[in-house]
Tab-separated table of C-alpha atoms in Angstrom:
chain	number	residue	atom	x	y	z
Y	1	UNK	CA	-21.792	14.000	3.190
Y	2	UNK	CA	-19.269	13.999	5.748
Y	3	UNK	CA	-16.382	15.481	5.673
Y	4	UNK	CA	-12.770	14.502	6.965
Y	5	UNK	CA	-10.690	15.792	9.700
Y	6	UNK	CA	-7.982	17.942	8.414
Y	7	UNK	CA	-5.403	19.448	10.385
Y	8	UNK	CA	-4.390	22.875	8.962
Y	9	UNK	CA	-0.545	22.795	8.718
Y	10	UNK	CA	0.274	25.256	5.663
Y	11	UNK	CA	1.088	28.798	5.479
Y	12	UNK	CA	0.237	31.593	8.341
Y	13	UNK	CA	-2.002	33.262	6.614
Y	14	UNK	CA	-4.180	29.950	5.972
Y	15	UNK	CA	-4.347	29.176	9.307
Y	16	UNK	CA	-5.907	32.091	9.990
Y	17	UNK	CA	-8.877	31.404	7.861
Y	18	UNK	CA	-9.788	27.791	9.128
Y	19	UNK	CA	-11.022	27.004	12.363
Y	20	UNK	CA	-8.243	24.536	13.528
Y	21	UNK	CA	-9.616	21.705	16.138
Y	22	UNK	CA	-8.901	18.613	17.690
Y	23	UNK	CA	-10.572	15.600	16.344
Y	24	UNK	CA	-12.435	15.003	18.814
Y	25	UNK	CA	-14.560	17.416	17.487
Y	26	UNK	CA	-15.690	15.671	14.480
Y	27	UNK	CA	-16.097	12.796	16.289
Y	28	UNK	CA	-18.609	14.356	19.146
Y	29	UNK	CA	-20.022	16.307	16.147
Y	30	UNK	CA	-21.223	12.742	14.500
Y	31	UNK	CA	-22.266	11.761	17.648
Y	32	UNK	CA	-24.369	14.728	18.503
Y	33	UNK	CA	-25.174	14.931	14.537
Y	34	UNK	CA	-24.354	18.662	13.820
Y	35	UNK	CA	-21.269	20.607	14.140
Y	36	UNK	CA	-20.482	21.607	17.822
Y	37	UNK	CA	-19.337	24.836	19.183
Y	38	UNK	CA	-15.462	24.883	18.296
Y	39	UNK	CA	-14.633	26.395	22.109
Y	40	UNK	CA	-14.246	23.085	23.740
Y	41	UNK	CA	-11.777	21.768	20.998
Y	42	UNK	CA	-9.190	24.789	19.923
Y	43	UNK	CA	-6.385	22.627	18.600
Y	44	UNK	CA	-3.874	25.561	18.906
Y	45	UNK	CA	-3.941	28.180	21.491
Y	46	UNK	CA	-2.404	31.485	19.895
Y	47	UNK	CA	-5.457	30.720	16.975
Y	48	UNK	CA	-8.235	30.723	19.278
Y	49	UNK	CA	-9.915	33.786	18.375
Y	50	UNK	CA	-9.466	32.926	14.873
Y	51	UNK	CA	-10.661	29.533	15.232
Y	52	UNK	CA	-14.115	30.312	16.623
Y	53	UNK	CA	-14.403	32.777	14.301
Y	54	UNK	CA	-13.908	30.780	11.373
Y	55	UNK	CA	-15.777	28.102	13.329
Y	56	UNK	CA	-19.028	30.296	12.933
Y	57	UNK	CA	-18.942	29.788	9.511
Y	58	UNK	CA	-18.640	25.867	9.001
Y	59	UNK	CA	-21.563	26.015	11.675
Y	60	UNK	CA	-23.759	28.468	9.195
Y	61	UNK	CA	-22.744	26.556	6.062
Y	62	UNK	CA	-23.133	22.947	7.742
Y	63	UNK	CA	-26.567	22.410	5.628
Y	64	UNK	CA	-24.865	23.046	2.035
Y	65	UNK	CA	-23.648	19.848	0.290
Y	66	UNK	CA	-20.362	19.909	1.148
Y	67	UNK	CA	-20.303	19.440	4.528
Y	68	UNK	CA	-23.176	17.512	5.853
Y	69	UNK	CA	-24.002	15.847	9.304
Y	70	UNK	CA	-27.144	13.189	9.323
Y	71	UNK	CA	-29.265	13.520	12.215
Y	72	UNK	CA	-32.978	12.141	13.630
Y	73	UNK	CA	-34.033	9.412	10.792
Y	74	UNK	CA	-31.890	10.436	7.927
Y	75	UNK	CA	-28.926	9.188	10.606
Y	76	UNK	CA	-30.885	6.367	11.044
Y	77	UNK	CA	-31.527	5.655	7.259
Y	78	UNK	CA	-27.609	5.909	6.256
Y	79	UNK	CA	-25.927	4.077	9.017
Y	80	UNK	CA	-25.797	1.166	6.801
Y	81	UNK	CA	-23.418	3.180	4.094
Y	82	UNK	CA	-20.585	4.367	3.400
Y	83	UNK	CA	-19.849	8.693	2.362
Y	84	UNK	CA	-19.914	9.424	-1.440
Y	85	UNK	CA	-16.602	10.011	-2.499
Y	86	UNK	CA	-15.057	13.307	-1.732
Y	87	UNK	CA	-13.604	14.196	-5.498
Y	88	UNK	CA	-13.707	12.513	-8.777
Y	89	UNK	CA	-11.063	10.848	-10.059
Y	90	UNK	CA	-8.199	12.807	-11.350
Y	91	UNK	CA	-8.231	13.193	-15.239
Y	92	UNK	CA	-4.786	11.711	-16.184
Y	93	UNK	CA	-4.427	14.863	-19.274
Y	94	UNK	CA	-4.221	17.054	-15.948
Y	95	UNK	CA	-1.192	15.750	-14.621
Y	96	UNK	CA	2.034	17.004	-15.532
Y	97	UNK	CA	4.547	14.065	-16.604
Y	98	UNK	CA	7.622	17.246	-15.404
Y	99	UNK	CA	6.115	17.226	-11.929
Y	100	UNK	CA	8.665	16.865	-8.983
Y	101	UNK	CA	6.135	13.997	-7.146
Y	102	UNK	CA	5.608	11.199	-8.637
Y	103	UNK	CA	2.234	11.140	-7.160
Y	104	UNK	CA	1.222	13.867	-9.411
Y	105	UNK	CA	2.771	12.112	-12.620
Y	106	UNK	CA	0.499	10.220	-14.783
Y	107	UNK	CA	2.004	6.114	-14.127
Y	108	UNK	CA	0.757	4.352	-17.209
Y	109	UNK	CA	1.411	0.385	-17.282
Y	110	UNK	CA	2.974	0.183	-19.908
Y	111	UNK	CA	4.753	3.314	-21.189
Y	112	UNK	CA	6.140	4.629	-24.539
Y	113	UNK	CA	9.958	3.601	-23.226
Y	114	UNK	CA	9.434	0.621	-21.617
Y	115	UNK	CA	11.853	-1.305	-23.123
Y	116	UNK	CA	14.349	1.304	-21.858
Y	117	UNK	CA	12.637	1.172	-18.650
Y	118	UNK	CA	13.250	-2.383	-18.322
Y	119	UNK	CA	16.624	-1.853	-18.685
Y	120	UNK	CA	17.496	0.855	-16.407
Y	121	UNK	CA	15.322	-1.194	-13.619
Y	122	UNK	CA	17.795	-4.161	-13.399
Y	123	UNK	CA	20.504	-1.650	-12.079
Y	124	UNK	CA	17.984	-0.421	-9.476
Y	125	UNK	CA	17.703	-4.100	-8.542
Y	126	UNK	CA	20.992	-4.725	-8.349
Y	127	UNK	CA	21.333	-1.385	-6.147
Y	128	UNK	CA	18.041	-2.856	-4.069
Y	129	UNK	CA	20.026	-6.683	-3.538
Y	130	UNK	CA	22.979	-5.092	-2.342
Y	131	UNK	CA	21.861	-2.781	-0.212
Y	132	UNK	CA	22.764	0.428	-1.650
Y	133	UNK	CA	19.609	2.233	-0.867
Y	134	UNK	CA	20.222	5.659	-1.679
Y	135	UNK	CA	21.369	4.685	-5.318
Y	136	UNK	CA	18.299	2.659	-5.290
Y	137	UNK	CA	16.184	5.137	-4.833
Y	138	UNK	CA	18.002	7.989	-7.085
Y	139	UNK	CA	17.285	4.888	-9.849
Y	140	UNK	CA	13.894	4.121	-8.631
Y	141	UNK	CA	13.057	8.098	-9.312
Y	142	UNK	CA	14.799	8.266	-12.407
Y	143	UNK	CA	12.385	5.545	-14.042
Y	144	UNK	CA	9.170	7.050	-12.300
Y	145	UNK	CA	9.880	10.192	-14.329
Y	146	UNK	CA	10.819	8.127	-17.628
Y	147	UNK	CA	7.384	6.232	-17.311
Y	148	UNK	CA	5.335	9.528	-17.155
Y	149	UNK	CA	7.122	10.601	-20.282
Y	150	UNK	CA	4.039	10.576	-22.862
Y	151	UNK	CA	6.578	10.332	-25.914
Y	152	UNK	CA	8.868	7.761	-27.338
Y	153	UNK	CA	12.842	8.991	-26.712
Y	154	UNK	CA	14.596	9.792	-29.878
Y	155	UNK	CA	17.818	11.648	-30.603
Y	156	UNK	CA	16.174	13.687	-31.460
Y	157	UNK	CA	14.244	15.393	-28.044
Y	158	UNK	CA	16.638	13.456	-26.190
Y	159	UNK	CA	17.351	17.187	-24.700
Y	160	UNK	CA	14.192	17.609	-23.419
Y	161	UNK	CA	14.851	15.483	-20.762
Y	162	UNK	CA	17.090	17.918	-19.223
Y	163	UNK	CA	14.692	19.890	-18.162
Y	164	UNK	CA	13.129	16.674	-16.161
Y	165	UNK	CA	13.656	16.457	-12.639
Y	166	UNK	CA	16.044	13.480	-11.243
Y	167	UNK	CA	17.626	12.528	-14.426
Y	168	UNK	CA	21.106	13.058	-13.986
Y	169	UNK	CA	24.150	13.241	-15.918
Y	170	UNK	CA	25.025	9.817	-15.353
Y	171	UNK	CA	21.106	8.260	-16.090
Y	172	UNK	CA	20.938	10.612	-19.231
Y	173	UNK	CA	24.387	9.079	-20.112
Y	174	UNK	CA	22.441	5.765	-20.228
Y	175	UNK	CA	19.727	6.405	-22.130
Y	176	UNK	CA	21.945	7.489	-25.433
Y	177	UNK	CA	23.994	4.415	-24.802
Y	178	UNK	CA	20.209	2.878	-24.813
Y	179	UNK	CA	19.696	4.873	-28.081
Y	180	UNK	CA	22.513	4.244	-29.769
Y	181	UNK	CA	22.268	0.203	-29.042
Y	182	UNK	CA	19.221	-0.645	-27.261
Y	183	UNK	CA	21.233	-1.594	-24.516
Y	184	UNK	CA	22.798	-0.321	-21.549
Y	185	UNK	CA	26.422	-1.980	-20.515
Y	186	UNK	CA	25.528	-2.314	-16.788
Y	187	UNK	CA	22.669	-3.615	-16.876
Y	188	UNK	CA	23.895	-6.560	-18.953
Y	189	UNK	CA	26.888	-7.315	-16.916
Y	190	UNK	CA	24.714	-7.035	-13.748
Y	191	UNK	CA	22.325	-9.707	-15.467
Y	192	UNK	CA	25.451	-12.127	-16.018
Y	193	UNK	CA	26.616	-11.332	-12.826
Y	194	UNK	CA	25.925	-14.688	-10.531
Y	195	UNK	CA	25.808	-12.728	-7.316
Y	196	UNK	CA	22.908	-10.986	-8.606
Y	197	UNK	CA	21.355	-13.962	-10.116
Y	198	UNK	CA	21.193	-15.976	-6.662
Y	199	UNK	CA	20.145	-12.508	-4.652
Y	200	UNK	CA	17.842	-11.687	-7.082
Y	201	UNK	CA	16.296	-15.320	-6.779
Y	202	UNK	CA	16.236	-15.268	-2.988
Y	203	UNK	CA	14.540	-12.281	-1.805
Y	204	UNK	CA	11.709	-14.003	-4.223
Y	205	UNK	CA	10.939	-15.691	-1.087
Y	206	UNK	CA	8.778	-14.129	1.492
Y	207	UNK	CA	10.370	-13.173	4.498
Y	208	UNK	CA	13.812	-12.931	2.719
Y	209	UNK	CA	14.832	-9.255	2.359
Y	210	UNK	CA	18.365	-7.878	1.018
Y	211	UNK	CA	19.710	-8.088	3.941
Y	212	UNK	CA	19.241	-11.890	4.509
Y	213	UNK	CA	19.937	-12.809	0.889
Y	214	UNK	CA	23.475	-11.229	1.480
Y	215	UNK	CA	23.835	-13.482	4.766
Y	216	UNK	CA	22.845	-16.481	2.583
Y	217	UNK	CA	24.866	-15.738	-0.286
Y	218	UNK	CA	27.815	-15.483	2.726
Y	219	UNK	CA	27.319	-18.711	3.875
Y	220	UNK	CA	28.300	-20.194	-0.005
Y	221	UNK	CA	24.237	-20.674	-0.565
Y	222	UNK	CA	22.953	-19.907	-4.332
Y	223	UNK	CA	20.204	-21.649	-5.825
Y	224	UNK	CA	16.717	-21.376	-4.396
Y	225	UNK	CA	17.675	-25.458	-4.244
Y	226	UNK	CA	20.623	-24.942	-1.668
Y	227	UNK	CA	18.262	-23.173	-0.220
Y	228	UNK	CA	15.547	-25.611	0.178
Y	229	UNK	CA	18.273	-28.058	1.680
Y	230	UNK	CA	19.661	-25.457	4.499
Y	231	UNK	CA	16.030	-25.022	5.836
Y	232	UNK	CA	15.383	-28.655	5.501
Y	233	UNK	CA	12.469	-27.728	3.258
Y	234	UNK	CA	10.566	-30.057	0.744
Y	235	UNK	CA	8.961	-28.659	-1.804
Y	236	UNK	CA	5.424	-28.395	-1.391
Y	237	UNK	CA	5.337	-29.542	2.534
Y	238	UNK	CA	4.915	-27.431	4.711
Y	239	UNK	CA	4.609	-27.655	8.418
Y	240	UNK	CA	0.910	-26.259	9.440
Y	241	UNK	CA	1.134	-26.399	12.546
Y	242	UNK	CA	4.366	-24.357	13.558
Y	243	UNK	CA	2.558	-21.476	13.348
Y	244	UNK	CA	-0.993	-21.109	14.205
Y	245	UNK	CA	-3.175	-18.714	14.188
Y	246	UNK	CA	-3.596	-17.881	17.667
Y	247	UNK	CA	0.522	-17.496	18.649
Y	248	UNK	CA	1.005	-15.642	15.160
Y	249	UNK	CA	0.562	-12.056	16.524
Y	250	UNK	CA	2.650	-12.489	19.940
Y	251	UNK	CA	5.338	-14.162	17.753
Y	252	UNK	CA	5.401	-12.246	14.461
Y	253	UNK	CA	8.392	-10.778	14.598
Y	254	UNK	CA	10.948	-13.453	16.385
Y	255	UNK	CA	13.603	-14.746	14.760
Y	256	UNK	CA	11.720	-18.191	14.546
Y	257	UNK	CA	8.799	-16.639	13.186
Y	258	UNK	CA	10.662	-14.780	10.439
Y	259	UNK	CA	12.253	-18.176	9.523
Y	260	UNK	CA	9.029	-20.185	9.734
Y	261	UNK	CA	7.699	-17.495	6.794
Y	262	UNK	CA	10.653	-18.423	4.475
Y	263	UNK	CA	10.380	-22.205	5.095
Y	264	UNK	CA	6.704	-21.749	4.262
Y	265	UNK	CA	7.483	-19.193	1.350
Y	266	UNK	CA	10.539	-21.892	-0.274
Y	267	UNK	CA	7.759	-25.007	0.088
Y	268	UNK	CA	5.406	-23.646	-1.765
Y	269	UNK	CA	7.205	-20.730	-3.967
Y	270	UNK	CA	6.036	-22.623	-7.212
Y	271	UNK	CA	2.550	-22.061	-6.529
Y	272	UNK	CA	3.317	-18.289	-5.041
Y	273	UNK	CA	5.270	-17.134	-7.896
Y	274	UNK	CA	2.815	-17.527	-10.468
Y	275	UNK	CA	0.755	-14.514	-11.308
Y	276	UNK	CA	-2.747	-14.625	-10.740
Y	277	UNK	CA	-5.492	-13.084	-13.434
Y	278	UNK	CA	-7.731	-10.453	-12.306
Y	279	UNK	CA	-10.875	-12.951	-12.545
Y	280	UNK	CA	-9.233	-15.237	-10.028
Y	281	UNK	CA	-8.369	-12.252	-7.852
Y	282	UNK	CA	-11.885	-11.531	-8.123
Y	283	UNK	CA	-13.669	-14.535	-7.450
Y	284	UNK	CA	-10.967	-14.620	-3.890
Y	285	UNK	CA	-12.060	-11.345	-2.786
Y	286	UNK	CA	-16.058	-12.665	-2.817
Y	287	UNK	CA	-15.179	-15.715	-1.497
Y	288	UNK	CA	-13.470	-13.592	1.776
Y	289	UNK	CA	-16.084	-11.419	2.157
Y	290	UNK	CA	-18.676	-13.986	1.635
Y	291	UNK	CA	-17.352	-15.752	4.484
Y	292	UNK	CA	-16.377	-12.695	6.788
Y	293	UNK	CA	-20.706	-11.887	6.245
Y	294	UNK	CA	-20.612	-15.242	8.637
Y	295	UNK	CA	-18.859	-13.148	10.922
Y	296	UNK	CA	-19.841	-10.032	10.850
Y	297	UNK	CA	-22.627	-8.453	8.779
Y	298	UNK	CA	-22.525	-5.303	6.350
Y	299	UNK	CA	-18.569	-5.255	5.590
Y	300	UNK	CA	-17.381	-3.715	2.459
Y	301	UNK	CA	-14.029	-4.679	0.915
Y	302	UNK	CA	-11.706	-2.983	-1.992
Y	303	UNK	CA	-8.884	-4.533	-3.639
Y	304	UNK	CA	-6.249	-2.637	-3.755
Y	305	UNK	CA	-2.829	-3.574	-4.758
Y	306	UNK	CA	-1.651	-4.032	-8.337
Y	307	UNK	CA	-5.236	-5.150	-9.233
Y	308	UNK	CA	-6.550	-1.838	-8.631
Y	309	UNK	CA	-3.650	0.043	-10.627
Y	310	UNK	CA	-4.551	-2.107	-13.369
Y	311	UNK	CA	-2.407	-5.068	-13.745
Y	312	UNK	CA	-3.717	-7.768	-15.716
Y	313	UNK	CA	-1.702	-10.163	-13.427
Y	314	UNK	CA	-1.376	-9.690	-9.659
Y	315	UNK	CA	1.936	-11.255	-7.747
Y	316	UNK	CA	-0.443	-11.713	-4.660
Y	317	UNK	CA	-3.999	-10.434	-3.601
Y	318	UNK	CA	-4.171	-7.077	-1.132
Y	319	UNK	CA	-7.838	-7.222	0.216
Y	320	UNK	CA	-8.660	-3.896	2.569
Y	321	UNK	CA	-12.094	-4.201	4.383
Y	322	UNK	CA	-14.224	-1.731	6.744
Y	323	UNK	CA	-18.021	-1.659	7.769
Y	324	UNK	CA	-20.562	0.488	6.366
Y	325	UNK	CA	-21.721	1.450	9.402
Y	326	UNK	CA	-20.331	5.109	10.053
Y	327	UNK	CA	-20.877	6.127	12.768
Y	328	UNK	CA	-19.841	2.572	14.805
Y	329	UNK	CA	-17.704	0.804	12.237
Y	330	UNK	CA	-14.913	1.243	14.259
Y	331	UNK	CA	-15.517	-0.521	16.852
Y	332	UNK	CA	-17.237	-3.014	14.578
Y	333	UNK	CA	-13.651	-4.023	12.628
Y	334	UNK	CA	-11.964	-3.690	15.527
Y	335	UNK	CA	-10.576	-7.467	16.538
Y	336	UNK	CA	-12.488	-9.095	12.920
Y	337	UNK	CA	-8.981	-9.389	11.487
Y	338	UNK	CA	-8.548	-12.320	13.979
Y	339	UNK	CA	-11.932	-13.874	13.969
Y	340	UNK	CA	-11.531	-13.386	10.161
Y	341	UNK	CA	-8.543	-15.309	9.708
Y	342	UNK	CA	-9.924	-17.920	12.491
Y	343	UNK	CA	-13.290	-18.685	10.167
Y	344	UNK	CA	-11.055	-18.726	6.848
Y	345	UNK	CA	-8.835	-21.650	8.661
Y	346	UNK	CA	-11.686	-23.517	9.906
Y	347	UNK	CA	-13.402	-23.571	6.529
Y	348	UNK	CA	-10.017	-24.385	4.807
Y	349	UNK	CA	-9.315	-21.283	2.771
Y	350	UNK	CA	-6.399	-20.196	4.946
Y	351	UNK	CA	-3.354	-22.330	5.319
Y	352	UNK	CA	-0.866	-20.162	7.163
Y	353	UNK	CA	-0.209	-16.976	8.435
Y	354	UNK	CA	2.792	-15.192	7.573
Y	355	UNK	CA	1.649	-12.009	9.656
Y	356	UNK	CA	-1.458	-11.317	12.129
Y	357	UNK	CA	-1.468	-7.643	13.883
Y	358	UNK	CA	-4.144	-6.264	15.721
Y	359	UNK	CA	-4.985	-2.561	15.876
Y	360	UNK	CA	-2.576	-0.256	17.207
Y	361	UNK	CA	-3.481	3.667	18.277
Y	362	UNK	CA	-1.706	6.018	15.517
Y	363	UNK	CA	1.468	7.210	16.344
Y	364	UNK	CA	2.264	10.661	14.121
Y	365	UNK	CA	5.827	10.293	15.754
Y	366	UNK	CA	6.280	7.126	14.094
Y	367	UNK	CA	9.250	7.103	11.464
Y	368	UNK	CA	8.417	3.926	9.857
Y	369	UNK	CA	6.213	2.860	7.535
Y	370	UNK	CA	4.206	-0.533	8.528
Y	371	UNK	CA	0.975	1.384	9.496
Y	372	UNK	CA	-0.969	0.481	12.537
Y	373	UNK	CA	-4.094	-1.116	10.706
Y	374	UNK	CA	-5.008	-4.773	11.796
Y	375	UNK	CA	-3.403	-6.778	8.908
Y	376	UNK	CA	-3.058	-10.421	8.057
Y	377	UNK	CA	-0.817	-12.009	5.687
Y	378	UNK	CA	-1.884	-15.127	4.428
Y	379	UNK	CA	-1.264	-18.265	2.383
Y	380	UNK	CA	-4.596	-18.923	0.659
Y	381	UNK	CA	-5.360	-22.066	-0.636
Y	382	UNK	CA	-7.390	-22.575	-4.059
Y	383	UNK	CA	-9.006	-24.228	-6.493
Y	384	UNK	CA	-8.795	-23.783	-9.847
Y	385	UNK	CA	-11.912	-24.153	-12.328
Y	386	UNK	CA	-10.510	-25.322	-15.169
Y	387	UNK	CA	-7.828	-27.918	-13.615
Y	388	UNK	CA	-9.354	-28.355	-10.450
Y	389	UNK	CA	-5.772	-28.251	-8.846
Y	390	UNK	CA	-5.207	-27.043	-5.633
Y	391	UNK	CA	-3.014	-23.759	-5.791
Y	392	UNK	CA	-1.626	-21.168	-3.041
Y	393	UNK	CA	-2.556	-17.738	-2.777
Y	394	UNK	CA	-0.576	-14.818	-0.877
Y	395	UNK	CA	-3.559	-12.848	0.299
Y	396	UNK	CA	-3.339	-9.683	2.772
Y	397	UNK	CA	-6.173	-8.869	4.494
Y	398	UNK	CA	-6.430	-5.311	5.874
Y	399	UNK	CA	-8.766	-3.522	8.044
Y	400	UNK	CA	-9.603	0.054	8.852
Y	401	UNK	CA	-12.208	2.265	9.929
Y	402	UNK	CA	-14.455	3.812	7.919
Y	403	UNK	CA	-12.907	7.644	8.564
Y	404	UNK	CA	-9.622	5.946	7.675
Y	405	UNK	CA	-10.850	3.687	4.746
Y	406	UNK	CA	-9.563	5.935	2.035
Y	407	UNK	CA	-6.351	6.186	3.390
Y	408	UNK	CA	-6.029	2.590	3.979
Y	409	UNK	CA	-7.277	1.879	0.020
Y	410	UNK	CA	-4.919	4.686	-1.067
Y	411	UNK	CA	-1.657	3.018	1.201
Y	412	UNK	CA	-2.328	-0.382	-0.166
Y	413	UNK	CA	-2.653	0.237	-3.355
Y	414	UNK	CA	0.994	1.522	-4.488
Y	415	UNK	CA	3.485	1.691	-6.097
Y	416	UNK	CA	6.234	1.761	-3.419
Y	417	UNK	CA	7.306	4.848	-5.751
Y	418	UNK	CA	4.014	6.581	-5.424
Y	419	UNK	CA	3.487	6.131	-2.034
Y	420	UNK	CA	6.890	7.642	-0.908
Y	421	UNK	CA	6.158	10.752	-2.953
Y	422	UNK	CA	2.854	10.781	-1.328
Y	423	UNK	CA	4.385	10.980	1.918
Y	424	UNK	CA	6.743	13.213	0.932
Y	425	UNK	CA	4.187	15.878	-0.675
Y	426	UNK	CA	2.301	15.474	1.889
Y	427	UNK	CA	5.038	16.527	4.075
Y	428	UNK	CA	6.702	18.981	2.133
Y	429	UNK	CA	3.722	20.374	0.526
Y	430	UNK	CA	0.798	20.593	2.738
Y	431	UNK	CA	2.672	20.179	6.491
Y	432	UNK	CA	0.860	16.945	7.067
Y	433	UNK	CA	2.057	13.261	8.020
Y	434	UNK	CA	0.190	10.668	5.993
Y	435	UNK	CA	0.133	6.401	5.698
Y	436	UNK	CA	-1.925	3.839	5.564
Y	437	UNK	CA	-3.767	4.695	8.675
Y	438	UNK	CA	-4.607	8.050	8.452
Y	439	UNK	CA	-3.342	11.678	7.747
């Protein structure tokens, strides 16, 4: 088994114990297939002695199962697969629904309080539309600790949810009001508010954030109709060629790009908002990966997304792909997302292409958040069994290494709630950066 890099950020006292090195180390240790001298890679300077001290002992304990480097045949044998997992998956009776993360909550589907959920969540839309995104987010944690709750709310342990973290005066307020009628005032006005109606209908469009509803709503637009006639749009035409596949990356984020993705979103937003069963996701995801085996043999492929936290119906399809091949699968996905996309045109699969990125070197100084995998975001034409009618798809197609895999799978699948705790514990908690692309 191989392990990951880790970079020991925590306590004093803990970096004293670990040998801290550069990752270059694992890397020339794969190569070489056994764990190096840590000399040539002492990541910090004041640990050195410490480092090849503790180095000694990863050495000595290389052979035990925990840490294991292929070599001679056995190298040979596994470059065709991937590492067993790491851990087994977390037993949802050992999280703690109290926890401060969310990322250590247990986030069933559906949870005892939904209905109050539901409630509460319009106001953190209508915080979301208008740009208020502190509130937003003080909402946004408030029902990610109501969801974890494992018990219905009552009147009667209505005070134990004082002692729960980001429920506030104002949010507990709510929830007797929710009690008392099983409804909350502002939520319903918000829901008969026509502001929030049209903004809440427009950022249903790809490429239409917040920001842009607002400028929309500005201009005296609000039906997704008005809509259609501003950006001379026709429902279900779309021009193909205004953005092809080979000027998508240079042009992804001009202003003409941005509106070509809305134009495309509005034409075809019947087709894009329906949910799609996990069958159909399914029977997508072979039908990729099928064809990408055209391209490039021994690729593996999760789906990630709300498919993989369990939804029953997915909004779109989030596809993230590496190669088995360990020790050169890096180089081997570098550039497929392109070639990818490319063969899923030519065969007629992919219609448009909202997004195409290639790979970027990770940047731990980043501040944002779109990670620097290669990435396409697609309209995906299909056909349905049982009607035979043509529908479209939103599919994302991801691509990482294979030391970055997890992360990738982990990024991609959500929540946005989940993954900002996950950030943020791994921040505040262990003194590491993580995303998408790698920790």
């Amino acid at each position: 088994m191989l392990p990951h890099y880790t970079v020991y950020l925590f306590q004093y006292h803990l970096q004293k114990t670990k040998a801290i090195v550069t990752p270059l180390w694992l890397q020339d240790s794969v190569k070489f297939g056994r764990p190096l001298p840590c000399s040539s890679y002492v990541a910090i300077h004041d640990l050195e002695d410490e480092t090849l001290q503790n180095c000694d002992t990863v050495q000595d304990t290389s052979s035990g199962s925990s840490f294991h480097f292929p070599s001679g045949a056995e190298k040979e044998s596994s470059r065709q697969t991937e590492p067993d997992e790491l851990i087994d998956a977390t037993e949802v009776e050992s999280l703690s629904y109290n926890a401060k993360y969310s990322c250590l909550r247990p986030s069933p589907l559906v949870c005892p309080n939904q209905s109050l959920v539901k409630e509460i969540d319009v106001i953190r839309r209508g915080r979301n539309v208008e740009g208020e995104e502190r509130s937003m987010l003080s909402y946004s944690r408030a029902i990610s600790v109501i969801k974890a709750y494992p018990h219905v709310i009552t009147e009667h342990n209505i005070q134990d949810l004082h002692a729960l973290p980001f429920l506030g005066e104002k949010i507990l307020s709510m929830i007797e009001e929710f009690l008392r009628t099983g409804r909350i005032t502002e939520a319903q006005k918000m829901l008969a508010d026509l502001r929030f109606q049209s903004l809440s209908a427009f950022i249903t469009i790809h490429g239409i954030g917040p920001h842009t509803a607002r400028r929309l709503y500005d201009l005296g637009l609000r039906t997704l109709e008005e809509l259609e006639r501003y950006y001379e749009v026709k429902p279900g035409v779309t021009d193909e060629e205004t953005m092809s596949l080979l000027d998508a990356e240079a042009s992804a984020n001009t202003e003409a790009a941005v509106e070509q993705s809305i134009k495309i979103g509005l034409a075809l937003r019947h087709d894009l908002s329906q949910t799609i069963p996990r069958e159909e996701v399914e029977e997508i995801n072979r039908t990729i990966m099928r064809e990408l085996g055209h391209v490039q043999k021994g690729c593996k492929s999760v789906i990630a997304g709300g498919y993989r936290r369990g939804k029953p119906q997915s909004n779109d399809v989030d596809i993230v792909i590496t190669h088995t091949d360990w020790n050169l699968g890096s180089q081997k996905v570098k550039g497929l997302c392109r070639k990818l996309v490319q063969r899923l045109h030519e065969q007629g699969f992919v219609t448009h292409v909202m997004h195409l990125s290639g790979f970027h070197e990770h940047n731990v100084l980043r501040t944002h958040h779109w990670d620097s995998l290669e990435k396409a975001l697609t309209v995906f034409v299909w056909r349905h069994n049982s009607s035979r009618r043509t529908v479209y798809r939103r599919v994302d197609l991801i691509f990482a290494a294979p030391e970055v895999f997890w992360t990738a799978v982990v990024g991609w699948t959500g929540s946005t709630m989940f993954e900002r705790d996950l950030r943020l514990w791994a921040k505040q908690q262990k003194g590491m950066k993580f995303d998408s692309s790698g920790m």
